[in-house]
Amino acid sequence: MSINFDTARVTQGQLSFSDNGGEWFAAFNGIVGADELEMNINFASHGNALAQGEINGLLLNNASEIIGDFSLAEQENNAVNAAGSFLLSETP
């Protein structure tokens, strides 16, 4: 994910990982709020199935870190789902 603080935009957000059913993939973007990221998933899939979900993030340590969580589920079978959390740090 890239964050442009000059324009307050989250761009080029991608999340991917694999499980026994195939690769989960999500593309997202959003805006930078006062202390959180307001993100929207634009496309998500699991293997060959379309998926949907949410992704959230909070800014920490003067916006040098982001802690967040996500949840994804297949659209046709929401019993097939995945969720997790993440911690991202600024790269020099």
PDB file of C-alpha atoms in Angstrom:
ATOM      1  CA  MET A   1       0.000   0.000   0.000  1.00  0.00           C
ATOM      2  CA  SER A   2       1.166   3.514  -0.713  1.00  0.00           C
ATOM      3  CA  ILE A   3       0.038   6.544   1.266  1.00  0.00           C
ATOM      4  CA  ASN A   4       0.369  10.077  -0.074  1.00  0.00           C
ATOM      5  CA  PHE A   5      -0.033  12.393   2.911  1.00  0.00           C
ATOM      6  CA  ASP A   6       0.023  15.489   0.658  1.00  0.00           C
ATOM      7  CA  THR A   7      -3.209  14.365  -1.035  1.00  0.00           C
ATOM      8  CA  ALA A   8      -4.494  12.300   1.952  1.00  0.00           C
ATOM      9  CA  ARG A   9      -4.929   9.240  -0.297  1.00  0.00           C
ATOM     10  CA  VAL A  10      -4.227   5.528   0.076  1.00  0.00           C
ATOM     11  CA  THR A  11      -3.251   4.157  -3.335  1.00  0.00           C
ATOM     12  CA  GLN A  12      -2.063   0.877  -4.817  1.00  0.00           C
ATOM     13  CA  GLY A  13      -3.311  -1.203  -1.896  1.00  0.00           C
ATOM     14  CA  GLN A  14      -3.051  -4.953  -2.400  1.00  0.00           C
ATOM     15  CA  LEU A  15      -3.401  -7.894  -0.051  1.00  0.00           C
ATOM     16  CA  SER A  16      -2.705 -11.498  -1.002  1.00  0.00           C
ATOM     17  CA  PHE A  17      -2.131 -14.807   0.745  1.00  0.00           C
ATOM     18  CA  SER A  18      -2.954 -18.456   0.081  1.00  0.00           C
ATOM     19  CA  ASP A  19      -4.861 -21.209   1.859  1.00  0.00           C
ATOM     20  CA  ASN A  20      -5.936 -24.728   0.838  1.00  0.00           C
ATOM     21  CA  GLY A  21      -8.666 -23.274  -1.422  1.00  0.00           C
ATOM     22  CA  GLY A  22      -6.318 -21.041  -3.398  1.00  0.00           C
ATOM     23  CA  GLU A  23      -5.066 -17.477  -3.321  1.00  0.00           C
ATOM     24  CA  TRP A  24      -6.986 -14.709  -1.592  1.00  0.00           C
ATOM     25  CA  PHE A  25      -6.476 -11.340  -3.305  1.00  0.00           C
ATOM     26  CA  ALA A  26      -7.885  -7.899  -2.583  1.00  0.00           C
ATOM     27  CA  ALA A  27      -7.209  -4.518  -4.220  1.00  0.00           C
ATOM     28  CA  PHE A  28      -8.133  -1.427  -2.222  1.00  0.00           C
ATOM     29  CA  ASN A  29      -7.727   2.329  -1.933  1.00  0.00           C
ATOM     30  CA  GLY A  30      -8.980   5.023   0.405  1.00  0.00           C
ATOM     31  CA  ILE A  31      -8.391   8.284   2.217  1.00  0.00           C
ATOM     32  CA  VAL A  32      -6.406   9.309   5.270  1.00  0.00           C
ATOM     33  CA  GLY A  33      -8.580  10.511   8.143  1.00  0.00           C
ATOM     34  CA  ALA A  34      -7.537  12.197  11.382  1.00  0.00           C
ATOM     35  CA  ASP A  35      -6.208   8.982  12.952  1.00  0.00           C
ATOM     36  CA  GLU A  36      -7.502   6.215  10.721  1.00  0.00           C
ATOM     37  CA  LEU A  37      -7.537   5.038   7.130  1.00  0.00           C
ATOM     38  CA  GLU A  38     -10.939   4.874   5.450  1.00  0.00           C
ATOM     39  CA  MET A  39     -10.401   2.100   2.900  1.00  0.00           C
ATOM     40  CA  ASN A  40     -12.614   0.439   0.313  1.00  0.00           C
ATOM     41  CA  ILE A  41     -12.016  -2.935  -1.290  1.00  0.00           C
ATOM     42  CA  ASN A  42     -12.453  -2.479  -5.045  1.00  0.00           C
ATOM     43  CA  PHE A  43     -11.955  -6.117  -6.052  1.00  0.00           C
ATOM     44  CA  ALA A  44     -11.495  -9.360  -4.126  1.00  0.00           C
ATOM     45  CA  SER A  45     -11.242 -13.031  -5.055  1.00  0.00           C
ATOM     46  CA  HIS A  46     -10.435 -16.444  -3.639  1.00  0.00           C
ATOM     47  CA  GLY A  47      -9.138 -18.874  -6.233  1.00  0.00           C
ATOM     48  CA  ASN A  48     -11.638 -18.495  -9.104  1.00  0.00           C
ATOM     49  CA  ALA A  49     -14.472 -17.141  -6.899  1.00  0.00           C
ATOM     50  CA  LEU A  50     -15.358 -13.489  -6.404  1.00  0.00           C
ATOM     51  CA  ALA A  51     -15.124 -12.294  -2.823  1.00  0.00           C
ATOM     52  CA  GLN A  52     -16.067  -9.277  -0.741  1.00  0.00           C
ATOM     53  CA  GLY A  53     -14.843  -7.842   2.517  1.00  0.00           C
ATOM     54  CA  GLU A  54     -13.570  -5.032   4.681  1.00  0.00           C
ATOM     55  CA  ILE A  55     -10.173  -3.613   5.583  1.00  0.00           C
ATOM     56  CA  ASN A  56      -9.481  -1.120   8.380  1.00  0.00           C
ATOM     57  CA  GLY A  57      -6.415   0.694   9.655  1.00  0.00           C
ATOM     58  CA  LEU A  58      -5.375   3.053  12.441  1.00  0.00           C
ATOM     59  CA  LEU A  59      -2.381   5.390  12.273  1.00  0.00           C
ATOM     60  CA  LEU A  60       0.124   5.067  15.138  1.00  0.00           C
ATOM     61  CA  ASN A  61       3.386   6.745  16.202  1.00  0.00           C
ATOM     62  CA  ASN A  62       2.986   9.989  14.247  1.00  0.00           C
ATOM     63  CA  ALA A  63       1.649   8.037  11.245  1.00  0.00           C
ATOM     64  CA  SER A  64       4.851   5.974  10.930  1.00  0.00           C
ATOM     65  CA  GLU A  65       2.922   2.730  11.587  1.00  0.00           C
ATOM     66  CA  ILE A  66      -0.472   1.311  10.691  1.00  0.00           C
ATOM     67  CA  ILE A  67      -2.262  -1.382  12.652  1.00  0.00           C
ATOM     68  CA  GLY A  68      -5.268  -2.908  11.002  1.00  0.00           C
ATOM     69  CA  ASP A  69      -7.496  -5.851  10.295  1.00  0.00           C
ATOM     70  CA  PHE A  70      -9.314  -7.386   7.355  1.00  0.00           C
ATOM     71  CA  SER A  71     -12.058  -9.881   6.662  1.00  0.00           C
ATOM     72  CA  LEU A  72     -12.879 -11.514   3.329  1.00  0.00           C
ATOM     73  CA  ALA A  73     -15.555 -13.997   2.241  1.00  0.00           C
ATOM     74  CA  GLU A  74     -16.550 -15.608  -1.033  1.00  0.00           C
ATOM     75  CA  GLN A  75     -19.678 -13.957  -2.454  1.00  0.00           C
ATOM     76  CA  GLU A  76     -21.410 -17.214  -3.390  1.00  0.00           C
ATOM     77  CA  ASN A  77     -20.440 -19.068  -0.198  1.00  0.00           C
ATOM     78  CA  ASN A  78     -19.710 -16.743   2.719  1.00  0.00           C
ATOM     79  CA  ALA A  79     -18.861 -19.773   4.879  1.00  0.00           C
ATOM     80  CA  VAL A  80     -15.540 -19.704   2.981  1.00  0.00           C
ATOM     81  CA  ASN A  81     -13.804 -16.768   4.618  1.00  0.00           C
ATOM     82  CA  ALA A  82     -10.563 -15.449   6.008  1.00  0.00           C
ATOM     83  CA  ALA A  83      -9.634 -12.725   8.477  1.00  0.00           C
ATOM     84  CA  GLY A  84      -6.522 -11.374  10.073  1.00  0.00           C
ATOM     85  CA  SER A  85      -4.594  -8.392  11.345  1.00  0.00           C
ATOM     86  CA  PHE A  86      -1.477  -6.563  10.249  1.00  0.00           C
ATOM     87  CA  LEU A  87       1.152  -4.060  11.379  1.00  0.00           C
ATOM     88  CA  LEU A  88       2.876  -1.975   8.712  1.00  0.00           C
ATOM     89  CA  SER A  89       5.874   0.291   9.323  1.00  0.00           C
ATOM     90  CA  GLU A  90       7.201   3.166   7.254  1.00  0.00           C
ATOM     91  CA  THR A  91      10.079   2.327   4.935  1.00  0.00           C
ATOM     92  CA  PRO A  92      12.969   4.790   4.741  1.00  0.00           C
TER      93      PRO A  92
END
